[in-house]
Amino acid sequence: MARVREFDTEAAVHAAMDAFRCKGYEGTSIQDLVEATGVGRGSLYAAFGNKEGLYLAAMDRYRQLYAVPLIDMLRAGAPARDLLREVLVSTVDDIVQDGARKACLIVGATTERVTQDPKVAAHVRATTSSIEDALRDVISSAQASGQLPDTRNARDLARYLVVTMQGLKVMGAVNPDRASLMAVAETALDALG
């Protein structure tokens, strides 16, 4: 008879996500994951198969915690310029308020795993594409209604904002100075026209 899983899978994935954000994929050992989750090595392997399986589950959790609420916010129907400003301001606020200076899991996966692992690459593409699509929809709608000028392609502007948000996360890890990061956010908003 199979053993019943004796740990909270969601809590373990969340703890692993935090461990990966602090140390990266390569820097996080199985022992680190055992200590972070409080779950034995054998139980982790039984539940997730291997370290990569737990990493992919952590990426899914990260998407649910950070990307999905952002996409929902973008689809809320607020005035476009206010909405896009809020997206950038909340990105800066998340960076500045993170005293542990945890890395964005998407940025970390992009720099560390995308070229080596097709499954991670697919996760990163899916997450960034969904954010880009939601941004494009907001921009395109705002251009059609005259809230934003239509002098630039909405898809290009959406990609620009995704790159800006990811760049803010990278630079915020180096120097989480709110004024400096907000200057970049304001420049990005100005580029929208």
mmCIF file with all atom_site columns, C-alpha atoms in Angstrom:
data_model
loop_
_atom_site.group_PDB
_atom_site.id
_atom_site.type_symbol
_atom_site.label_atom_id
_atom_site.label_alt_id
_atom_site.label_comp_id
_atom_site.label_asym_id
_atom_site.label_entity_id
_atom_site.label_seq_id
_atom_site.pdbx_PDB_ins_code
_atom_site.Cartn_x
_atom_site.Cartn_y
_atom_site.Cartn_z
_atom_site.occupancy
_atom_site.B_iso_or_equiv
_atom_site.pdbx_formal_charge
_atom_site.auth_seq_id
_atom_site.auth_comp_id
_atom_site.auth_asym_id
_atom_site.auth_atom_id
_atom_site.pdbx_PDB_model_num
ATOM 1   C CA . MET A 1 1   ? 0.000   0.000  0.000   1.00 0.00 ? 1   MET A CA 1
ATOM 2   C CA . ALA A 1 2   ? 1.376   3.436  -0.951  1.00 0.00 ? 2   ALA A CA 1
ATOM 3   C CA . ARG A 1 3   ? 2.305   5.791  1.858   1.00 0.00 ? 3   ARG A CA 1
ATOM 4   C CA . VAL A 1 4   ? 0.231   8.911  2.329   1.00 0.00 ? 4   VAL A CA 1
ATOM 5   C CA . ARG A 1 5   ? 2.179   12.135 1.799   1.00 0.00 ? 5   ARG A CA 1
ATOM 6   C CA . GLU A 1 6   ? 2.822   13.552 5.261   1.00 0.00 ? 6   GLU A CA 1
ATOM 7   C CA . PHE A 1 7   ? 3.673   17.160 4.459   1.00 0.00 ? 7   PHE A CA 1
ATOM 8   C CA . ASP A 1 8   ? 1.982   20.240 3.085   1.00 0.00 ? 8   ASP A CA 1
ATOM 9   C CA . THR A 1 9   ? 3.054   20.228 -0.556  1.00 0.00 ? 9   THR A CA 1
ATOM 10  C CA . GLU A 1 10  ? 2.111   23.868 -1.124  1.00 0.00 ? 10  GLU A CA 1
ATOM 11  C CA . ALA A 1 11  ? 4.107   25.034 1.909   1.00 0.00 ? 11  ALA A CA 1
ATOM 12  C CA . ALA A 1 12  ? 7.087   22.962 0.776   1.00 0.00 ? 12  ALA A CA 1
ATOM 13  C CA . VAL A 1 13  ? 6.956   24.436 -2.733  1.00 0.00 ? 13  VAL A CA 1
ATOM 14  C CA . HIS A 1 14  ? 6.718   27.950 -1.299  1.00 0.00 ? 14  HIS A CA 1
ATOM 15  C CA . ALA A 1 15  ? 9.735   27.337 0.971   1.00 0.00 ? 15  ALA A CA 1
ATOM 16  C CA . ALA A 1 16  ? 11.687  25.879 -1.957  1.00 0.00 ? 16  ALA A CA 1
ATOM 17  C CA . MET A 1 17  ? 10.740  28.894 -4.078  1.00 0.00 ? 17  MET A CA 1
ATOM 18  C CA . ASP A 1 18  ? 12.237  31.195 -1.449  1.00 0.00 ? 18  ASP A CA 1
ATOM 19  C CA . ALA A 1 19  ? 15.388  29.061 -1.270  1.00 0.00 ? 19  ALA A CA 1
ATOM 20  C CA . PHE A 1 20  ? 15.819  29.181 -5.052  1.00 0.00 ? 20  PHE A CA 1
ATOM 21  C CA . ARG A 1 21  ? 15.235  32.961 -5.030  1.00 0.00 ? 21  ARG A CA 1
ATOM 22  C CA . CYS A 1 22  ? 17.977  33.403 -2.427  1.00 0.00 ? 22  CYS A CA 1
ATOM 23  C CA . LYS A 1 23  ? 20.605  31.043 -3.855  1.00 0.00 ? 23  LYS A CA 1
ATOM 24  C CA . GLY A 1 24  ? 19.613  30.324 -7.439  1.00 0.00 ? 24  GLY A CA 1
ATOM 25  C CA . TYR A 1 25  ? 19.146  26.875 -8.903  1.00 0.00 ? 25  TYR A CA 1
ATOM 26  C CA . GLU A 1 26  ? 22.787  25.796 -8.920  1.00 0.00 ? 26  GLU A CA 1
ATOM 27  C CA . GLY A 1 27  ? 23.519  27.357 -5.534  1.00 0.00 ? 27  GLY A CA 1
ATOM 28  C CA . THR A 1 28  ? 20.633  25.555 -3.837  1.00 0.00 ? 28  THR A CA 1
ATOM 29  C CA . SER A 1 29  ? 21.573  22.040 -2.794  1.00 0.00 ? 29  SER A CA 1
ATOM 30  C CA . ILE A 1 30  ? 19.162  19.247 -1.989  1.00 0.00 ? 30  ILE A CA 1
ATOM 31  C CA . GLN A 1 31  ? 20.230  19.677 1.640   1.00 0.00 ? 31  GLN A CA 1
ATOM 32  C CA . ASP A 1 32  ? 19.290  23.370 1.424   1.00 0.00 ? 32  ASP A CA 1
ATOM 33  C CA . LEU A 1 33  ? 15.865  22.315 0.166   1.00 0.00 ? 33  LEU A CA 1
ATOM 34  C CA . VAL A 1 34  ? 15.491  19.747 2.955   1.00 0.00 ? 34  VAL A CA 1
ATOM 35  C CA . GLU A 1 35  ? 16.321  22.442 5.521   1.00 0.00 ? 35  GLU A CA 1
ATOM 36  C CA . ALA A 1 36  ? 14.117  25.091 3.878   1.00 0.00 ? 36  ALA A CA 1
ATOM 37  C CA . THR A 1 37  ? 11.082  22.850 3.510   1.00 0.00 ? 37  THR A CA 1
ATOM 38  C CA . GLY A 1 38  ? 11.479  20.698 6.612   1.00 0.00 ? 38  GLY A CA 1
ATOM 39  C CA . VAL A 1 39  ? 10.764  17.702 4.385   1.00 0.00 ? 39  VAL A CA 1
ATOM 40  C CA . GLY A 1 40  ? 13.090  14.716 4.145   1.00 0.00 ? 40  GLY A CA 1
ATOM 41  C CA . ARG A 1 41  ? 15.111  14.078 1.022   1.00 0.00 ? 41  ARG A CA 1
ATOM 42  C CA . GLY A 1 42  ? 13.239  10.875 0.161   1.00 0.00 ? 42  GLY A CA 1
ATOM 43  C CA . SER A 1 43  ? 9.867   12.567 0.519   1.00 0.00 ? 43  SER A CA 1
ATOM 44  C CA . LEU A 1 44  ? 10.964  15.452 -1.722  1.00 0.00 ? 44  LEU A CA 1
ATOM 45  C CA . TYR A 1 45  ? 12.117  13.007 -4.384  1.00 0.00 ? 45  TYR A CA 1
ATOM 46  C CA . ALA A 1 46  ? 8.891   10.995 -4.079  1.00 0.00 ? 46  ALA A CA 1
ATOM 47  C CA . ALA A 1 47  ? 6.764   14.128 -4.461  1.00 0.00 ? 47  ALA A CA 1
ATOM 48  C CA . PHE A 1 48  ? 8.730   16.022 -7.134  1.00 0.00 ? 48  PHE A CA 1
ATOM 49  C CA . GLY A 1 49  ? 10.993  13.452 -8.799  1.00 0.00 ? 49  GLY A CA 1
ATOM 50  C CA . ASN A 1 50  ? 14.166  15.496 -8.538  1.00 0.00 ? 50  ASN A CA 1
ATOM 51  C CA . LYS A 1 51  ? 15.521  18.973 -7.884  1.00 0.00 ? 51  LYS A CA 1
ATOM 52  C CA . GLU A 1 52  ? 14.363  20.160 -11.312 1.00 0.00 ? 52  GLU A CA 1
ATOM 53  C CA . GLY A 1 53  ? 10.825  18.961 -10.599 1.00 0.00 ? 53  GLY A CA 1
ATOM 54  C CA . LEU A 1 54  ? 10.752  20.978 -7.393  1.00 0.00 ? 54  LEU A CA 1
ATOM 55  C CA . TYR A 1 55  ? 12.219  23.989 -9.241  1.00 0.00 ? 55  TYR A CA 1
ATOM 56  C CA . LEU A 1 56  ? 9.479   23.796 -11.884 1.00 0.00 ? 56  LEU A CA 1
ATOM 57  C CA . ALA A 1 57  ? 6.850   23.570 -9.134  1.00 0.00 ? 57  ALA A CA 1
ATOM 58  C CA . ALA A 1 58  ? 8.461   26.617 -7.496  1.00 0.00 ? 58  ALA A CA 1
ATOM 59  C CA . MET A 1 59  ? 8.286   28.473 -10.811 1.00 0.00 ? 59  MET A CA 1
ATOM 60  C CA . ASP A 1 60  ? 4.575   27.633 -11.062 1.00 0.00 ? 60  ASP A CA 1
ATOM 61  C CA . ARG A 1 61  ? 4.062   28.934 -7.512  1.00 0.00 ? 61  ARG A CA 1
ATOM 62  C CA . TYR A 1 62  ? 5.989   32.119 -8.320  1.00 0.00 ? 62  TYR A CA 1
ATOM 63  C CA . ARG A 1 63  ? 3.784   32.673 -11.363 1.00 0.00 ? 63  ARG A CA 1
ATOM 64  C CA . GLN A 1 64  ? 0.655   32.300 -9.229  1.00 0.00 ? 64  GLN A CA 1
ATOM 65  C CA . LEU A 1 65  ? 1.950   34.710 -6.590  1.00 0.00 ? 65  LEU A CA 1
ATOM 66  C CA . TYR A 1 66  ? 3.409   37.416 -8.821  1.00 0.00 ? 66  TYR A CA 1
ATOM 67  C CA . ALA A 1 67  ? 2.476   37.137 -12.503 1.00 0.00 ? 67  ALA A CA 1
ATOM 68  C CA . VAL A 1 68  ? -1.192  36.182 -12.179 1.00 0.00 ? 68  VAL A CA 1
ATOM 69  C CA . PRO A 1 69  ? -2.092  39.081 -9.847  1.00 0.00 ? 69  PRO A CA 1
ATOM 70  C CA . LEU A 1 70  ? -0.246  41.468 -12.166 1.00 0.00 ? 70  LEU A CA 1
ATOM 71  C CA . ILE A 1 71  ? -2.187  40.172 -15.169 1.00 0.00 ? 71  ILE A CA 1
ATOM 72  C CA . ASP A 1 72  ? -5.442  40.414 -13.219 1.00 0.00 ? 72  ASP A CA 1
ATOM 73  C CA . MET A 1 73  ? -4.608  44.004 -12.303 1.00 0.00 ? 73  MET A CA 1
ATOM 74  C CA . LEU A 1 74  ? -3.938  44.808 -15.960 1.00 0.00 ? 74  LEU A CA 1
ATOM 75  C CA . ARG A 1 75  ? -7.317  43.383 -16.936 1.00 0.00 ? 75  ARG A CA 1
ATOM 76  C CA . ALA A 1 76  ? -9.189  45.381 -14.284 1.00 0.00 ? 76  ALA A CA 1
ATOM 77  C CA . GLY A 1 77  ? -10.089 48.151 -16.718 1.00 0.00 ? 77  GLY A CA 1
ATOM 78  C CA . ALA A 1 78  ? -8.585  51.192 -14.944 1.00 0.00 ? 78  ALA A CA 1
ATOM 79  C CA . PRO A 1 79  ? -7.373  54.157 -17.045 1.00 0.00 ? 79  PRO A CA 1
ATOM 80  C CA . ALA A 1 80  ? -4.327  52.963 -18.978 1.00 0.00 ? 80  ALA A CA 1
ATOM 81  C CA . ARG A 1 81  ? -1.747  55.526 -17.901 1.00 0.00 ? 81  ARG A CA 1
ATOM 82  C CA . ASP A 1 82  ? -2.716  55.110 -14.220 1.00 0.00 ? 82  ASP A CA 1
ATOM 83  C CA . LEU A 1 83  ? -2.656  51.349 -14.577 1.00 0.00 ? 83  LEU A CA 1
ATOM 84  C CA . LEU A 1 84  ? 0.737   51.224 -16.277 1.00 0.00 ? 84  LEU A CA 1
ATOM 85  C CA . ARG A 1 85  ? 2.160   53.616 -13.698 1.00 0.00 ? 85  ARG A CA 1
ATOM 86  C CA . GLU A 1 86  ? 0.816   51.391 -10.914 1.00 0.00 ? 86  GLU A CA 1
ATOM 87  C CA . VAL A 1 87  ? 2.480   48.354 -12.508 1.00 0.00 ? 87  VAL A CA 1
ATOM 88  C CA . LEU A 1 88  ? 5.872   50.076 -12.534 1.00 0.00 ? 88  LEU A CA 1
ATOM 89  C CA . VAL A 1 89  ? 5.453   51.628 -9.076  1.00 0.00 ? 89  VAL A CA 1
ATOM 90  C CA . SER A 1 90  ? 4.446   48.281 -7.577  1.00 0.00 ? 90  SER A CA 1
ATOM 91  C CA . THR A 1 91  ? 7.494   46.690 -9.211  1.00 0.00 ? 91  THR A CA 1
ATOM 92  C CA . VAL A 1 92  ? 9.725   49.312 -7.583  1.00 0.00 ? 92  VAL A CA 1
ATOM 93  C CA . ASP A 1 93  ? 7.915   48.967 -4.237  1.00 0.00 ? 93  ASP A CA 1
ATOM 94  C CA . ASP A 1 94  ? 8.365   45.181 -4.258  1.00 0.00 ? 94  ASP A CA 1
ATOM 95  C CA . ILE A 1 95  ? 12.082  45.631 -4.870  1.00 0.00 ? 95  ILE A CA 1
ATOM 96  C CA . VAL A 1 96  ? 12.586  48.261 -2.195  1.00 0.00 ? 96  VAL A CA 1
ATOM 97  C CA . GLN A 1 97  ? 10.488  46.450 0.433   1.00 0.00 ? 97  GLN A CA 1
ATOM 98  C CA . ASP A 1 98  ? 12.312  43.143 -0.032  1.00 0.00 ? 98  ASP A CA 1
ATOM 99  C CA . GLY A 1 99  ? 14.826  43.385 2.806   1.00 0.00 ? 99  GLY A CA 1
ATOM 100 C CA . ALA A 1 100 ? 16.175  39.912 2.018   1.00 0.00 ? 100 ALA A CA 1
ATOM 101 C CA . ARG A 1 101 ? 16.935  41.059 -1.560  1.00 0.00 ? 101 ARG A CA 1
ATOM 102 C CA . LYS A 1 102 ? 15.502  37.863 -3.019  1.00 0.00 ? 102 LYS A CA 1
ATOM 103 C CA . ALA A 1 103 ? 15.914  37.563 -6.753  1.00 0.00 ? 103 ALA A CA 1
ATOM 104 C CA . CYS A 1 104 ? 12.998  37.462 -9.132  1.00 0.00 ? 104 CYS A CA 1
ATOM 105 C CA . LEU A 1 105 ? 12.657  33.771 -9.953  1.00 0.00 ? 105 LEU A CA 1
ATOM 106 C CA . ILE A 1 106 ? 11.942  34.580 -13.620 1.00 0.00 ? 106 ILE A CA 1
ATOM 107 C CA . VAL A 1 107 ? 15.065  36.737 -13.930 1.00 0.00 ? 107 VAL A CA 1
ATOM 108 C CA . GLY A 1 108 ? 17.110  34.104 -12.099 1.00 0.00 ? 108 GLY A CA 1
ATOM 109 C CA . ALA A 1 109 ? 15.786  31.309 -14.289 1.00 0.00 ? 109 ALA A CA 1
ATOM 110 C CA . THR A 1 110 ? 16.459  33.369 -17.398 1.00 0.00 ? 110 THR A CA 1
ATOM 111 C CA . THR A 1 111 ? 20.077  34.056 -16.548 1.00 0.00 ? 111 THR A CA 1
ATOM 112 C CA . GLU A 1 112 ? 20.839  30.671 -15.028 1.00 0.00 ? 112 GLU A CA 1
ATOM 113 C CA . ARG A 1 113 ? 18.693  27.941 -16.601 1.00 0.00 ? 113 ARG A CA 1
ATOM 114 C CA . VAL A 1 114 ? 16.961  28.969 -19.850 1.00 0.00 ? 114 VAL A CA 1
ATOM 115 C CA . THR A 1 115 ? 19.823  28.007 -22.153 1.00 0.00 ? 115 THR A CA 1
ATOM 116 C CA . GLN A 1 116 ? 20.290  24.640 -20.425 1.00 0.00 ? 116 GLN A CA 1
ATOM 117 C CA . ASP A 1 117 ? 16.768  23.484 -19.691 1.00 0.00 ? 117 ASP A CA 1
ATOM 118 C CA . PRO A 1 118 ? 13.926  23.537 -22.245 1.00 0.00 ? 118 PRO A CA 1
ATOM 119 C CA . LYS A 1 119 ? 11.282  23.039 -19.536 1.00 0.00 ? 119 LYS A CA 1
ATOM 120 C CA . VAL A 1 120 ? 12.504  26.103 -17.638 1.00 0.00 ? 120 VAL A CA 1
ATOM 121 C CA . ALA A 1 121 ? 12.695  28.043 -20.912 1.00 0.00 ? 121 ALA A CA 1
ATOM 122 C CA . ALA A 1 122 ? 9.068   27.137 -21.648 1.00 0.00 ? 122 ALA A CA 1
ATOM 123 C CA . HIS A 1 123 ? 7.988   28.298 -18.167 1.00 0.00 ? 123 HIS A CA 1
ATOM 124 C CA . VAL A 1 124 ? 9.816   31.604 -18.538 1.00 0.00 ? 124 VAL A CA 1
ATOM 125 C CA . ARG A 1 125 ? 8.402   32.174 -22.033 1.00 0.00 ? 125 ARG A CA 1
ATOM 126 C CA . ALA A 1 126 ? 4.863   31.401 -20.912 1.00 0.00 ? 126 ALA A CA 1
ATOM 127 C CA . THR A 1 127 ? 5.054   33.744 -17.937 1.00 0.00 ? 127 THR A CA 1
ATOM 128 C CA . THR A 1 128 ? 6.662   36.657 -19.758 1.00 0.00 ? 128 THR A CA 1
ATOM 129 C CA . SER A 1 129 ? 4.395   36.201 -22.782 1.00 0.00 ? 129 SER A CA 1
ATOM 130 C CA . SER A 1 130 ? 1.268   36.316 -20.637 1.00 0.00 ? 130 SER A CA 1
ATOM 131 C CA . ILE A 1 131 ? 2.437   39.543 -18.982 1.00 0.00 ? 131 ILE A CA 1
ATOM 132 C CA . GLU A 1 132 ? 3.393   41.002 -22.353 1.00 0.00 ? 132 GLU A CA 1
ATOM 133 C CA . ASP A 1 133 ? 0.014   40.065 -23.830 1.00 0.00 ? 133 ASP A CA 1
ATOM 134 C CA . ALA A 1 134 ? -1.855  41.729 -20.962 1.00 0.00 ? 134 ALA A CA 1
ATOM 135 C CA . LEU A 1 135 ? 0.278   44.871 -21.316 1.00 0.00 ? 135 LEU A CA 1
ATOM 136 C CA . ARG A 1 136 ? -0.284  44.898 -25.083 1.00 0.00 ? 136 ARG A CA 1
ATOM 137 C CA . ASP A 1 137 ? -4.034  44.666 -24.587 1.00 0.00 ? 137 ASP A CA 1
ATOM 138 C CA . VAL A 1 138 ? -4.008  47.644 -22.213 1.00 0.00 ? 138 VAL A CA 1
ATOM 139 C CA . ILE A 1 139 ? -1.816  49.712 -24.527 1.00 0.00 ? 139 ILE A CA 1
ATOM 140 C CA . SER A 1 140 ? -3.709  48.787 -27.679 1.00 0.00 ? 140 SER A CA 1
ATOM 141 C CA . SER A 1 141 ? -7.046  49.624 -26.068 1.00 0.00 ? 141 SER A CA 1
ATOM 142 C CA . ALA A 1 142 ? -5.662  52.916 -24.744 1.00 0.00 ? 142 ALA A CA 1
ATOM 143 C CA . GLN A 1 143 ? -4.332  53.802 -28.188 1.00 0.00 ? 143 GLN A CA 1
ATOM 144 C CA . ALA A 1 144 ? -7.702  53.036 -29.778 1.00 0.00 ? 144 ALA A CA 1
ATOM 145 C CA . SER A 1 145 ? -9.518  55.258 -27.263 1.00 0.00 ? 145 SER A CA 1
ATOM 146 C CA . GLY A 1 146 ? -7.007  58.121 -27.501 1.00 0.00 ? 146 GLY A CA 1
ATOM 147 C CA . GLN A 1 147 ? -5.634  57.685 -23.965 1.00 0.00 ? 147 GLN A CA 1
ATOM 148 C CA . LEU A 1 148 ? -2.202  56.972 -25.451 1.00 0.00 ? 148 LEU A CA 1
ATOM 149 C CA . PRO A 1 149 ? -0.786  58.066 -28.792 1.00 0.00 ? 149 PRO A CA 1
ATOM 150 C CA . ASP A 1 150 ? -0.663  55.364 -31.456 1.00 0.00 ? 150 ASP A CA 1
ATOM 151 C CA . THR A 1 151 ? 2.703   56.403 -32.833 1.00 0.00 ? 151 THR A CA 1
ATOM 152 C CA . ARG A 1 152 ? 4.351   53.167 -31.644 1.00 0.00 ? 152 ARG A CA 1
ATOM 153 C CA . ASN A 1 153 ? 3.336   49.547 -31.980 1.00 0.00 ? 153 ASN A CA 1
ATOM 154 C CA . ALA A 1 154 ? 1.471   48.301 -28.885 1.00 0.00 ? 154 ALA A CA 1
ATOM 155 C CA . ARG A 1 155 ? 3.354   44.963 -28.887 1.00 0.00 ? 155 ARG A CA 1
ATOM 156 C CA . ASP A 1 156 ? 6.710   46.750 -29.011 1.00 0.00 ? 156 ASP A CA 1
ATOM 157 C CA . LEU A 1 157 ? 5.707   49.004 -26.113 1.00 0.00 ? 157 LEU A CA 1
ATOM 158 C CA . ALA A 1 158 ? 4.522   46.004 -24.108 1.00 0.00 ? 158 ALA A CA 1
ATOM 159 C CA . ARG A 1 159 ? 7.865   44.253 -24.665 1.00 0.00 ? 159 ARG A CA 1
ATOM 160 C CA . TYR A 1 160 ? 9.646   47.434 -23.669 1.00 0.00 ? 160 TYR A CA 1
ATOM 161 C CA . LEU A 1 161 ? 7.704   47.521 -20.389 1.00 0.00 ? 161 LEU A CA 1
ATOM 162 C CA . VAL A 1 162 ? 8.457   43.849 -19.670 1.00 0.00 ? 162 VAL A CA 1
ATOM 163 C CA . VAL A 1 163 ? 12.153  44.514 -20.265 1.00 0.00 ? 163 VAL A CA 1
ATOM 164 C CA . THR A 1 164 ? 11.935  47.600 -18.058 1.00 0.00 ? 164 THR A CA 1
ATOM 165 C CA . MET A 1 165 ? 10.290  45.671 -15.209 1.00 0.00 ? 165 MET A CA 1
ATOM 166 C CA . GLN A 1 166 ? 12.870  42.886 -15.404 1.00 0.00 ? 166 GLN A CA 1
ATOM 167 C CA . GLY A 1 167 ? 15.676  45.423 -15.642 1.00 0.00 ? 167 GLY A CA 1
ATOM 168 C CA . LEU A 1 168 ? 14.359  47.210 -12.559 1.00 0.00 ? 168 LEU A CA 1
ATOM 169 C CA . LYS A 1 169 ? 14.515  43.894 -10.689 1.00 0.00 ? 169 LYS A CA 1
ATOM 170 C CA . VAL A 1 170 ? 18.104  43.306 -11.742 1.00 0.00 ? 170 VAL A CA 1
ATOM 171 C CA . MET A 1 171 ? 19.238  46.834 -10.900 1.00 0.00 ? 171 MET A CA 1
ATOM 172 C CA . GLY A 1 172 ? 17.217  46.789 -7.674  1.00 0.00 ? 172 GLY A CA 1
ATOM 173 C CA . ALA A 1 173 ? 19.181  43.748 -6.541  1.00 0.00 ? 173 ALA A CA 1
ATOM 174 C CA . VAL A 1 174 ? 22.355  45.799 -7.002  1.00 0.00 ? 174 VAL A CA 1
ATOM 175 C CA . ASN A 1 175 ? 21.003  49.040 -5.526  1.00 0.00 ? 175 ASN A CA 1
ATOM 176 C CA . PRO A 1 176 ? 17.441  49.110 -4.171  1.00 0.00 ? 176 PRO A CA 1
ATOM 177 C CA . ASP A 1 177 ? 17.335  52.915 -4.086  1.00 0.00 ? 177 ASP A CA 1
ATOM 178 C CA . ARG A 1 178 ? 13.709  53.928 -4.642  1.00 0.00 ? 178 ARG A CA 1
ATOM 179 C CA . ALA A 1 179 ? 14.489  57.327 -6.183  1.00 0.00 ? 179 ALA A CA 1
ATOM 180 C CA . SER A 1 180 ? 16.824  55.820 -8.781  1.00 0.00 ? 180 SER A CA 1
ATOM 181 C CA . LEU A 1 181 ? 14.403  53.049 -9.668  1.00 0.00 ? 181 LEU A CA 1
ATOM 182 C CA . MET A 1 182 ? 11.464  55.457 -9.873  1.00 0.00 ? 182 MET A CA 1
ATOM 183 C CA . ALA A 1 183 ? 13.443  57.667 -12.252 1.00 0.00 ? 183 ALA A CA 1
ATOM 184 C CA . VAL A 1 184 ? 13.702  54.683 -14.598 1.00 0.00 ? 184 VAL A CA 1
ATOM 185 C CA . ALA A 1 185 ? 9.990   53.918 -14.171 1.00 0.00 ? 185 ALA A CA 1
ATOM 186 C CA . GLU A 1 186 ? 9.046   57.520 -14.978 1.00 0.00 ? 186 GLU A CA 1
ATOM 187 C CA . THR A 1 187 ? 11.284  57.476 -18.049 1.00 0.00 ? 187 THR A CA 1
ATOM 188 C CA . ALA A 1 188 ? 9.524   54.314 -19.233 1.00 0.00 ? 188 ALA A CA 1
ATOM 189 C CA . LEU A 1 189 ? 6.141   55.972 -18.747 1.00 0.00 ? 189 LEU A CA 1
ATOM 190 C CA . ASP A 1 190 ? 7.315   59.011 -20.724 1.00 0.00 ? 190 ASP A CA 1
ATOM 191 C CA . ALA A 1 191 ? 8.295   56.689 -23.578 1.00 0.00 ? 191 ALA A CA 1
ATOM 192 C CA . LEU A 1 192 ? 4.649   55.645 -23.913 1.00 0.00 ? 192 LEU A CA 1
ATOM 193 C CA . GLY A 1 193 ? 3.904   59.133 -25.160 1.00 0.00 ? 193 GLY A CA 1
#
